[in-house]
Tab-separated table of C-alpha atoms and ligand atoms in Angstrom:
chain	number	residue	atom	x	y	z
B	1	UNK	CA	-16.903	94.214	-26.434
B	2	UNK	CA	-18.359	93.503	-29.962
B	3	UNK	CA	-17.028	94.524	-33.613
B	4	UNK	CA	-17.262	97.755	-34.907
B	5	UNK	CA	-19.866	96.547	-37.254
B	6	UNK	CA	-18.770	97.877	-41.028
B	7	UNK	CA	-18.838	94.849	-42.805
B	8	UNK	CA	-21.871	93.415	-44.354
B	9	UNK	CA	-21.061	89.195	-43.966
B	10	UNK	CA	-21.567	85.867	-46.365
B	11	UNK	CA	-23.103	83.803	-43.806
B	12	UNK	CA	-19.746	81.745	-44.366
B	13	UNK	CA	-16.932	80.881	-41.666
B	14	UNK	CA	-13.787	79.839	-44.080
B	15	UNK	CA	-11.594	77.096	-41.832
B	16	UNK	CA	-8.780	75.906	-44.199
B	17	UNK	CA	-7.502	76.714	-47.712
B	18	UNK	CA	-5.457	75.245	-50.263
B	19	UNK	CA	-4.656	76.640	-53.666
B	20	UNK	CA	-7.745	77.808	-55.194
B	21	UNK	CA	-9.760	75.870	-52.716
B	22	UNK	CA	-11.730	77.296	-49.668
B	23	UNK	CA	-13.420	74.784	-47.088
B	24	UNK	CA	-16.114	76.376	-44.491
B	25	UNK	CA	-16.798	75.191	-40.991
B	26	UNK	CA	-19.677	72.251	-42.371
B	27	UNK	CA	-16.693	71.066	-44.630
B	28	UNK	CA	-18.407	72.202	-47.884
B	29	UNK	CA	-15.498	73.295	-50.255
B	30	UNK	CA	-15.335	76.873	-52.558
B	31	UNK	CA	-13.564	77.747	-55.599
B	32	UNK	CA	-12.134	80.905	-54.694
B	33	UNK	CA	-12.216	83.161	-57.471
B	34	UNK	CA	-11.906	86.713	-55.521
B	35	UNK	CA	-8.603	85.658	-53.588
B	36	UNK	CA	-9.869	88.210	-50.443
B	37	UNK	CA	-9.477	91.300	-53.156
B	38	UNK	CA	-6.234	90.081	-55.109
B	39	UNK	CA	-4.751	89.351	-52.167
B	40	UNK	CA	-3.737	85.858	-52.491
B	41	UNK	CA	-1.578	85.412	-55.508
B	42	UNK	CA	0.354	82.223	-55.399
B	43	UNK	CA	-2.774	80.531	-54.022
B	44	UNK	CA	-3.453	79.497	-50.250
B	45	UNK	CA	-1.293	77.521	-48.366
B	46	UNK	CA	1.609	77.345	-51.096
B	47	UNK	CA	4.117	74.664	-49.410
B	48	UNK	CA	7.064	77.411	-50.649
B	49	UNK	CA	5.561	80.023	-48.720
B	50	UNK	CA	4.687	78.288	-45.199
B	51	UNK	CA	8.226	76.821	-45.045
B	52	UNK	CA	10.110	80.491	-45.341
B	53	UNK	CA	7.170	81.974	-43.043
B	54	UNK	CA	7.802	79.067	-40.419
B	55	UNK	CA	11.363	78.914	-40.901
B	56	UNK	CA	11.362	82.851	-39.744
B	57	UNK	CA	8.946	82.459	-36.999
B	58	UNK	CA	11.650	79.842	-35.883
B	59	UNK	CA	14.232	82.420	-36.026
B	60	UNK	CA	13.311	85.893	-35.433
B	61	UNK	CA	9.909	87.989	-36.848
B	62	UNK	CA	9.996	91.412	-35.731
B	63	UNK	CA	13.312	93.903	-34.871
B	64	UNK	CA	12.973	97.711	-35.672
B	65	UNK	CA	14.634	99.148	-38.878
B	66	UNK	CA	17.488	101.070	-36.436
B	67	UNK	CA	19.558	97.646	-37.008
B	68	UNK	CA	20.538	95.747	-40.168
B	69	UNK	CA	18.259	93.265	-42.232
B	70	UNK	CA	19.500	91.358	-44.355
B	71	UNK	CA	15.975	89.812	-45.668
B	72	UNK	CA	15.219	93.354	-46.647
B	73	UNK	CA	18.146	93.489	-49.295
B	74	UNK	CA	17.614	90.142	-50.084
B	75	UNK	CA	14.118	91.399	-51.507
B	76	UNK	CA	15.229	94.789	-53.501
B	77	UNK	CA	17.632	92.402	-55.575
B	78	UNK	CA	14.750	90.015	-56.129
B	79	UNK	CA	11.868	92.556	-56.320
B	80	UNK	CA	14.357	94.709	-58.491
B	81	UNK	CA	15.139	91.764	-60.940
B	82	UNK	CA	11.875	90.288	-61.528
B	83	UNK	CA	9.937	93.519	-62.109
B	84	UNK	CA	12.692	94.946	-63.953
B	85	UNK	CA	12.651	98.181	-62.259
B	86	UNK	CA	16.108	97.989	-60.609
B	87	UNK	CA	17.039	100.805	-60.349
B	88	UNK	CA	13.734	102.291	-58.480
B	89	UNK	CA	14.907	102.215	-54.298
B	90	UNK	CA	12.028	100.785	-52.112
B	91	UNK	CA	10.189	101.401	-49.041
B	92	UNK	CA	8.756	99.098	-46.987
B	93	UNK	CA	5.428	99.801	-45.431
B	94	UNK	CA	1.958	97.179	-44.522
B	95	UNK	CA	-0.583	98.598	-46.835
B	96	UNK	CA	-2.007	99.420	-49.636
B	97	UNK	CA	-3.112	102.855	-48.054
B	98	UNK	CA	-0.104	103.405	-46.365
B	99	UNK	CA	1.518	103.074	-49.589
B	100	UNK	CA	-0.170	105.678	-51.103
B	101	UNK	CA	0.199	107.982	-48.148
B	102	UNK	CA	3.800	107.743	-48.510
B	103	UNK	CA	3.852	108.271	-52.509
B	104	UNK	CA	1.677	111.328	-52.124
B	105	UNK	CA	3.979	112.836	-48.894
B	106	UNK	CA	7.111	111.959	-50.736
B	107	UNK	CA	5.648	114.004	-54.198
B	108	UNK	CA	4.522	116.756	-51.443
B	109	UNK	CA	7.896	117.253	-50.625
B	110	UNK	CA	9.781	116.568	-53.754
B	111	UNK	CA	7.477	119.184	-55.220
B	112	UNK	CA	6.757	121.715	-52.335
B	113	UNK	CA	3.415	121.297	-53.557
B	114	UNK	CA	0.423	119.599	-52.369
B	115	UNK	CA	-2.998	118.695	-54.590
B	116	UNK	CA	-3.436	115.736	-56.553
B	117	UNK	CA	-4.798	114.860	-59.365
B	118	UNK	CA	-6.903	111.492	-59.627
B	119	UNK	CA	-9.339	109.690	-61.966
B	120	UNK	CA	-13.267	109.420	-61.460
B	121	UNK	CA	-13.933	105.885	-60.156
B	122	UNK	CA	-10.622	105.575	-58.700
B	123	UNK	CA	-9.561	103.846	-55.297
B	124	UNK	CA	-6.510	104.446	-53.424
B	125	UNK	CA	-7.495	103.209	-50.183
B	126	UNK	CA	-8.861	104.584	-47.302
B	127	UNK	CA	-6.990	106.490	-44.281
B	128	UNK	CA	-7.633	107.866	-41.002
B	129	UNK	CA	-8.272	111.526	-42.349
B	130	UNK	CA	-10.654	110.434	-45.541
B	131	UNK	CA	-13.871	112.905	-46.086
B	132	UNK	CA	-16.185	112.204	-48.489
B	133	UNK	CA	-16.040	114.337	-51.564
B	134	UNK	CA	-18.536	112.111	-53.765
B	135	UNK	CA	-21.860	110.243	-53.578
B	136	UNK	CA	-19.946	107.289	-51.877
B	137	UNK	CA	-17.830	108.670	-48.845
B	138	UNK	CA	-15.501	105.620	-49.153
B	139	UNK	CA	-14.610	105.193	-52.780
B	140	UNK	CA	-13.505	108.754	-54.141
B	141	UNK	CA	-11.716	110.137	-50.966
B	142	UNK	CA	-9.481	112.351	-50.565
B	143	UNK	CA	-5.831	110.384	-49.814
B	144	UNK	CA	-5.432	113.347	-47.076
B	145	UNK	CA	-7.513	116.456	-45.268
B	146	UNK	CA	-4.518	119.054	-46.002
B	147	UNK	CA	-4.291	117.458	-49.948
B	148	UNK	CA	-6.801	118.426	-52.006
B	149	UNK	CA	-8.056	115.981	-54.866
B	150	UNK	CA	-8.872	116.931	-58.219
B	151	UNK	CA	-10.734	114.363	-60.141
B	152	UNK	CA	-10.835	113.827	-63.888
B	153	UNK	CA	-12.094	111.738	-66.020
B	154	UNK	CA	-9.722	109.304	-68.417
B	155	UNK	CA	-8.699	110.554	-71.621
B	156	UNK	CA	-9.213	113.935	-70.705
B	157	UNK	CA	-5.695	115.239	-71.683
B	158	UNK	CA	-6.567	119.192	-71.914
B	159	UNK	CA	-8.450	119.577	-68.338
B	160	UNK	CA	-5.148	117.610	-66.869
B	161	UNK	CA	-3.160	120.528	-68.759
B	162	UNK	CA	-5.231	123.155	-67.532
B	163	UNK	CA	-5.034	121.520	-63.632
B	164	UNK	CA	-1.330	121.154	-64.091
B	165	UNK	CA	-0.335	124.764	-65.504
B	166	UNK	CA	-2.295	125.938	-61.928
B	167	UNK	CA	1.246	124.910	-60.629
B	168	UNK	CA	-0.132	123.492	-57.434
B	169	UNK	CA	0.104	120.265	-58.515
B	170	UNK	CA	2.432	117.456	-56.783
B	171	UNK	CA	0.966	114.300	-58.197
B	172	UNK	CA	-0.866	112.460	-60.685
B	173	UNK	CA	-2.095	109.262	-59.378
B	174	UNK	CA	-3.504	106.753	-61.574
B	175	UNK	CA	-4.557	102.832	-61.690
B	176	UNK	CA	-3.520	101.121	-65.283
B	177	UNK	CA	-6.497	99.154	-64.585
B	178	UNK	CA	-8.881	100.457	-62.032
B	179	UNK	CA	-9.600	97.538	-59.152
B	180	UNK	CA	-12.749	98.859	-57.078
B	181	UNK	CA	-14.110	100.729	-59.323
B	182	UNK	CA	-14.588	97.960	-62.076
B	183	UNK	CA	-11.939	97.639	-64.402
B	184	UNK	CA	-11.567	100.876	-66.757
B	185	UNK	CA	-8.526	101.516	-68.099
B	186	UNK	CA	-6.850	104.552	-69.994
B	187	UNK	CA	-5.489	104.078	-73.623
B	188	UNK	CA	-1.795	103.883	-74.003
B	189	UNK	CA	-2.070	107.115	-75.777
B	190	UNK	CA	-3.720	109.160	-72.617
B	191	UNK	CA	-1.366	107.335	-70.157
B	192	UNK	CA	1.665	109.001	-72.602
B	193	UNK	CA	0.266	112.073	-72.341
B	194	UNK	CA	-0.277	111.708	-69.001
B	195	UNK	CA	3.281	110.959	-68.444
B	196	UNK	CA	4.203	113.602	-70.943
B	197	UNK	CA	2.741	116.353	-69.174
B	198	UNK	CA	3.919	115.182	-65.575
B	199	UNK	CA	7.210	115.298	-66.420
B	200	UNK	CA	6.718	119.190	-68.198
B	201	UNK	CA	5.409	120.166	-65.197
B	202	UNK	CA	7.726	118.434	-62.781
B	203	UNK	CA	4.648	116.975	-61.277
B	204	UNK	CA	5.532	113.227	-59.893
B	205	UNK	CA	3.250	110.287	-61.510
B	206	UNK	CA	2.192	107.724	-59.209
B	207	UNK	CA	1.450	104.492	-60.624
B	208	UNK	CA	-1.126	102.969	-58.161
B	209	UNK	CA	-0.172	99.255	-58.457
B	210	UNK	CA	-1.438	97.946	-55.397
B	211	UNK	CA	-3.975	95.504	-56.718
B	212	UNK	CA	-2.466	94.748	-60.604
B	213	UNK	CA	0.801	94.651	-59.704
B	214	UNK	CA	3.078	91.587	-58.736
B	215	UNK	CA	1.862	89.937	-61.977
B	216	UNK	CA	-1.700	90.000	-61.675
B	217	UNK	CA	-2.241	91.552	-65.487
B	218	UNK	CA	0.375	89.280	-67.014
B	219	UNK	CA	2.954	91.572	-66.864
B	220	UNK	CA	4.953	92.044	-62.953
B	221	UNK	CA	3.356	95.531	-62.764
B	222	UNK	CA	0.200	96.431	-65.101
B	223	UNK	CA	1.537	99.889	-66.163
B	224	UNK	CA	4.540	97.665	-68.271
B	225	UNK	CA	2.018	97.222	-70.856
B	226	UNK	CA	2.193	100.822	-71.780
B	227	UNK	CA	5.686	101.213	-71.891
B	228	UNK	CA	5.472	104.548	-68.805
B	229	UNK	CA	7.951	105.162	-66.314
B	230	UNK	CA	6.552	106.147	-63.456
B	231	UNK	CA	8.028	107.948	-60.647
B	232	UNK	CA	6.354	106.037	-58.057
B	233	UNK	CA	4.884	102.858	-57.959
B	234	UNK	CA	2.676	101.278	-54.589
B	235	UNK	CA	2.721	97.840	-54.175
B	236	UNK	CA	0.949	95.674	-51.637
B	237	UNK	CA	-1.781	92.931	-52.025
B	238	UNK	CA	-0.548	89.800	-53.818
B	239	UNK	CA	3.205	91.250	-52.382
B	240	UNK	CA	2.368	89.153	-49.155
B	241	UNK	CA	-0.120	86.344	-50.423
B	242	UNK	CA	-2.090	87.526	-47.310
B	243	UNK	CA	0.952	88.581	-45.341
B	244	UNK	CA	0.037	92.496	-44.573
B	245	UNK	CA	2.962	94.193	-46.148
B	246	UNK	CA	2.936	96.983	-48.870
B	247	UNK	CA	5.769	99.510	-50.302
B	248	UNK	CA	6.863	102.049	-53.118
B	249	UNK	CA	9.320	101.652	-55.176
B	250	UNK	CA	10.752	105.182	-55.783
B	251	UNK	CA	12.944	106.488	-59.489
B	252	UNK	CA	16.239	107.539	-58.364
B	253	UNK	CA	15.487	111.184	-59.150
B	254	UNK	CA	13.961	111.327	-55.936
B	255	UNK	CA	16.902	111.235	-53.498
B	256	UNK	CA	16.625	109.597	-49.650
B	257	UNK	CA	17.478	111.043	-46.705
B	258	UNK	CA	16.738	110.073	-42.834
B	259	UNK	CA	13.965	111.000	-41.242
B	260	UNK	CA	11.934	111.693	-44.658
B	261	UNK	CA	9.407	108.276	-44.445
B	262	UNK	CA	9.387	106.341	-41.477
B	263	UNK	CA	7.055	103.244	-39.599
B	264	UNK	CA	7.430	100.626	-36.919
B	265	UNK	CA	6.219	97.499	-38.710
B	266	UNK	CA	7.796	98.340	-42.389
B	267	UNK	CA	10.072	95.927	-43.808
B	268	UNK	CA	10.049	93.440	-40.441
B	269	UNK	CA	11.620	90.302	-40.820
B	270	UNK	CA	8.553	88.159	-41.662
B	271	UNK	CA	6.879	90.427	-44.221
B	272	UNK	CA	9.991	90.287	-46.095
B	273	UNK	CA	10.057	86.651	-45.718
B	274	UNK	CA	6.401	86.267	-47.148
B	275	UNK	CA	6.986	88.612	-50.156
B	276	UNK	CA	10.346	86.803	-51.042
B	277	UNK	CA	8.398	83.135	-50.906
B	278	UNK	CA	5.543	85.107	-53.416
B	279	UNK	CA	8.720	86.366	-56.112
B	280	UNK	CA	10.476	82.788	-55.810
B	281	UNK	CA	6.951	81.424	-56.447
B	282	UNK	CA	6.212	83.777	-59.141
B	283	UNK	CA	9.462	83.021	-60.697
B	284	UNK	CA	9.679	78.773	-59.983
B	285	UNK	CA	6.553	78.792	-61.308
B	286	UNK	CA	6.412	81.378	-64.471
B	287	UNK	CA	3.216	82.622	-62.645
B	288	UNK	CA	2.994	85.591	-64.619
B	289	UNK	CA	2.844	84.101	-68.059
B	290	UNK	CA	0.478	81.584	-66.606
B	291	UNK	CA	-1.465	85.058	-65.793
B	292	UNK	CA	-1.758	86.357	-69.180
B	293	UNK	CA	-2.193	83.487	-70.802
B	294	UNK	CA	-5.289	81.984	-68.547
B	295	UNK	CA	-6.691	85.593	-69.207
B	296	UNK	CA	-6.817	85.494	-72.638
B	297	UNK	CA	-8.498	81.747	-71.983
B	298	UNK	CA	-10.933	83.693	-69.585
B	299	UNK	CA	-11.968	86.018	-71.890
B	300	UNK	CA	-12.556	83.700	-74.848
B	301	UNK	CA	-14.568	81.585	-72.766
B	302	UNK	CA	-16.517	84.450	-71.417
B	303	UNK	CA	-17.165	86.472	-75.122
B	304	UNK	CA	-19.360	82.991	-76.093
B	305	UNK	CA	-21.814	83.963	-73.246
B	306	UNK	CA	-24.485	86.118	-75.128
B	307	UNK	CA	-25.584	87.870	-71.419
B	308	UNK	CA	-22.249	88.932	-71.052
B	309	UNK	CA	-21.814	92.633	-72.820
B	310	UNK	CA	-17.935	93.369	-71.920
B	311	UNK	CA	-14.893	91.498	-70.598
B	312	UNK	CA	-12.638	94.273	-68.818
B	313	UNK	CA	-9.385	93.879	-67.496
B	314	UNK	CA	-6.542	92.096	-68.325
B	315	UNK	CA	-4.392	88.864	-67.401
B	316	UNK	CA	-5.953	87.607	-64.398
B	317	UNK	CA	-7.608	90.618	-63.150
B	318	UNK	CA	-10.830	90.667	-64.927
B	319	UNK	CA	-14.470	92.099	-64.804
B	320	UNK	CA	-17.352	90.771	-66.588
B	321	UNK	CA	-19.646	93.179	-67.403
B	322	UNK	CA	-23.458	92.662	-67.745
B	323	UNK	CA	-26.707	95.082	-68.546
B	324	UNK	CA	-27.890	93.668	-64.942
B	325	UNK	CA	-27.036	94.379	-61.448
B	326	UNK	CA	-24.234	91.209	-60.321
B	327	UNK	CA	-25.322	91.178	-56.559
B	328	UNK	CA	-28.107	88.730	-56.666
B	329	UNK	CA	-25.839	86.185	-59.237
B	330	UNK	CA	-22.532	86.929	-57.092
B	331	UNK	CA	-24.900	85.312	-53.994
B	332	UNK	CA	-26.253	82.319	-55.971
B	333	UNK	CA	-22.722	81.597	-57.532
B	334	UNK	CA	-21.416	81.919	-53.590
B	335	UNK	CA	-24.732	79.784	-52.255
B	336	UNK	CA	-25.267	77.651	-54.682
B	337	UNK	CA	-22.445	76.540	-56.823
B	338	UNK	CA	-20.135	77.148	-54.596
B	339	UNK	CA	-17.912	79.917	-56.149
B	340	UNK	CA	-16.593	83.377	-54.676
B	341	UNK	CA	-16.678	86.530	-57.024
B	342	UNK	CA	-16.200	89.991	-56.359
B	343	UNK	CA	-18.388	93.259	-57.523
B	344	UNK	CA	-17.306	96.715	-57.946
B	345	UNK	CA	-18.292	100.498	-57.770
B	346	UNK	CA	-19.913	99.918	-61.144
B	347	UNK	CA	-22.605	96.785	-59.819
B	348	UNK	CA	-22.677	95.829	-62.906
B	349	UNK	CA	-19.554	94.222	-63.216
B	350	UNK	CA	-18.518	91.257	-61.705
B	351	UNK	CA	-14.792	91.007	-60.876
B	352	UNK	CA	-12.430	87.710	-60.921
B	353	UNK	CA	-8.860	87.910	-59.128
B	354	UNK	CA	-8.015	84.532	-58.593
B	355	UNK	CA	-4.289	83.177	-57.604
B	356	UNK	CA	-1.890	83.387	-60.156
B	357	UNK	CA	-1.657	79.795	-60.291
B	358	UNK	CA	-5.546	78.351	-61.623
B	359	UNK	CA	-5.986	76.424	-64.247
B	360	UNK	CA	-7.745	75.850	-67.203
B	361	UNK	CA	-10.424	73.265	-65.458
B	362	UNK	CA	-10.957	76.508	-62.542
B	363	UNK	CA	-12.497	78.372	-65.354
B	364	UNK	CA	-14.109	76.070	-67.149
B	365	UNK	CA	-16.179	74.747	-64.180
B	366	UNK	CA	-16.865	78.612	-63.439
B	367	UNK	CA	-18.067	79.107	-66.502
B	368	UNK	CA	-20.251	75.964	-66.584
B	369	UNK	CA	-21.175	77.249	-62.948
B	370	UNK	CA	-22.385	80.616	-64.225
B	371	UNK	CA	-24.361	79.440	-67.291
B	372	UNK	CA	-26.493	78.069	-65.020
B	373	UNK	CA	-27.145	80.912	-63.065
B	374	UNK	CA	-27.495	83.528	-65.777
B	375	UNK	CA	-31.155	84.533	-66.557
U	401	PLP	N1	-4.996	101.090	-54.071
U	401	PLP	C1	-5.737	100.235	-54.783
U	401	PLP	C2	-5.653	100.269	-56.284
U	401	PLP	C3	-6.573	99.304	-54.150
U	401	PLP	O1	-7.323	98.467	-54.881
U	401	PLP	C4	-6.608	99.288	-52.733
U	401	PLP	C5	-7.492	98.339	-52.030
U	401	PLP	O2	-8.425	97.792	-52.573
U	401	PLP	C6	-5.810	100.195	-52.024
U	401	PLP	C7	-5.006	101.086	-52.722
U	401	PLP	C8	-5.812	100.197	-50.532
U	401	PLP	O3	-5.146	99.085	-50.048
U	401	PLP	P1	-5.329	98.630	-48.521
U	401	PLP	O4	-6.736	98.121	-48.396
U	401	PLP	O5	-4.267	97.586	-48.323
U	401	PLP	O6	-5.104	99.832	-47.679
């Protein structure tokens, strides 16, 4: 057998990790600035998070959700407290896409409707029945064959009136800052309106929170810094620190009953263990502050480099934006100094996500790192 072969590879074979620090299979060590798409918030190998993983292996991993867990309400109390949206009820899924799938089936039947609206350059993840509807077949797909999406562009507030008084409409879904796609956000006054209008229309607003959430921005969820109250928000990513877990956390106006979302794997014993060790963390730690204030570091640092034309994004989830296509400097800063960044839909933007928990001296030696390699 070989591997379905969709990935295009870094001739690098990662062996070990700790914090911020990758070492490869010759022993040459990285400064991982990507964290494997915001996945790794509280940094690799955190001490916190091995010993509640282990401890759990120890114990017991997996049993179905037909029986109690009590890790599960351990982590709405936490997750409720420290994201201060405790009064939202959660469900407990493994991914980012599977989040999504579940906030769009929940608005379908909350609503008895079934399009969506979305935002060009968007990403909500990819799922078994994606088409393309765009140039690039796996960046604006559709969340679902039977849903149709809509896409418009930010800060268009009278076509999202005109799509929503079609009455066909079960959800707005929107990123508060957009991952893939390079780091666009709406104004505070559009995401209002946006809000504004959903609730007119009874249509349910999705806050798409898989990659900024859990503190990336320097707030717990990125959508907090517009003051919105969305009626669902997907979480997954930095939840599990590399732990495959995701969920939504759901407003009370949308009532539960059984049968209505379902999976196997959902909430299991160790993925709540993971994402309990990532909100202690977050907490011990004051990870999130450390997030916003690192990123205003970041961006100071990065608006005295004359090459570099915008700095996107906010706490630490950032984009650097250049009049120059990033994939040739993302493989010397990889190759040669030794640094992993990400790129995005728009190639000229390169994207930083590191753990929660850098430092000052991480960004300066980046910085010092890409001087060199700028033209
Ligand atoms: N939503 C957003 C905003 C994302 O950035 C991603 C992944 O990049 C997803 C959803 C999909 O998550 P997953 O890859 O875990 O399915």
């Amino acid at each position: 057998m070989k591997l379905f072969d969709v990935y295009p590879l870094y001739d690098i074979t990662p062996v070990s990790a700790k914090g911020v620090i990758l070492k490869d299979d010759k022993g040459q060590e990285f400064l991982d600035l990507y964290g494997g798409h915001a996945v790794i918030s509280i940094g690799h190998g955190h001490p916190h998070y091995i010993k509640r993983l282990k401890d759990q292996l120890d114990r017991i991993g997996f049993y179905s959700n037909a029986v109690q867990n009590p890790l599960q309400q351990e982590l709405v109390q936490k997750l409720g407290s420290l994201s201060g949206c405790d009064d939202y009820q959660l469900f407990l899924c493994n991914s980012g896409a599977e989040a999504n799938e579940n906030a769009l089936k929940l608005a379908s039947f909350h609503t008895g409707k079934s399009r969506v609206i979305a935002f060009h350059n968007s990403f909500h993840g990819r799922t078994s029945a994606a088409v393309a509807t765009t140039d690039n077949p796996a960046i604006n797909a559709p969340i679902n064959k039977q849903q149709k999406v809509t896409f418009l562009s930010f800060e268009d507030t009278l076509g999202l009136k005109q799509e929503l008084e079609k009455d066909d409409v079960c959800a707005v879904i929107l990123e508060a800052i957009q991952g893939v796609g390079g780091l666009d956000e709406p104004t505070t006054k559009f995401y209002h309106e946006v809000a504004e209008l959903c609730k007119e229309h009874q249509v349910v607003l999705i806050a798409d929170e898989v990659q900024s959430g859990f503190g990336r921005s320097g707030k717990f969820f990125a959508f907090q810094h517009h003051d919105i109250e969305p009626d669902i928000i997907s979480i997954a990513k930095g939840m599990g620190n590399g732990f495959p877990v995701g969920g939504i956390l759901i407003h009370p106006k949308i009532k539960a009953s059984y049968g209505l979302l379902g999976t196997t794997f959902g909430g299991n014993h160790l993925a709540c263990a993971a994402t309990l060790a990532v909100l202690e963390v977050l907490e011990q730690e004051d990870l999130i502050s450390n997030a916003g204030e690192l990123g205003f570091y970041f961006k100071e640092m990065a608006m005295q480099i004359p090459q570099v034309k915008r700095v996107k994004g906010k706490g630490l989830m950032l984009g650097l934006e250049f009049d120059f296509e990033v994939a040739p400097l993302r493989k010397n800063l990889i190759y040669k100094q030794r640094i992993f960044t990400g790129g995005a839909k728009d190639k000229k933007v390169l994207r930083i996500l590191p753990a929660l928990n850098i430092n000052k001296a991480h960004i300066n030696n980046f910085f010092h790192a890409l001087k060199q390699e700028l033209p």
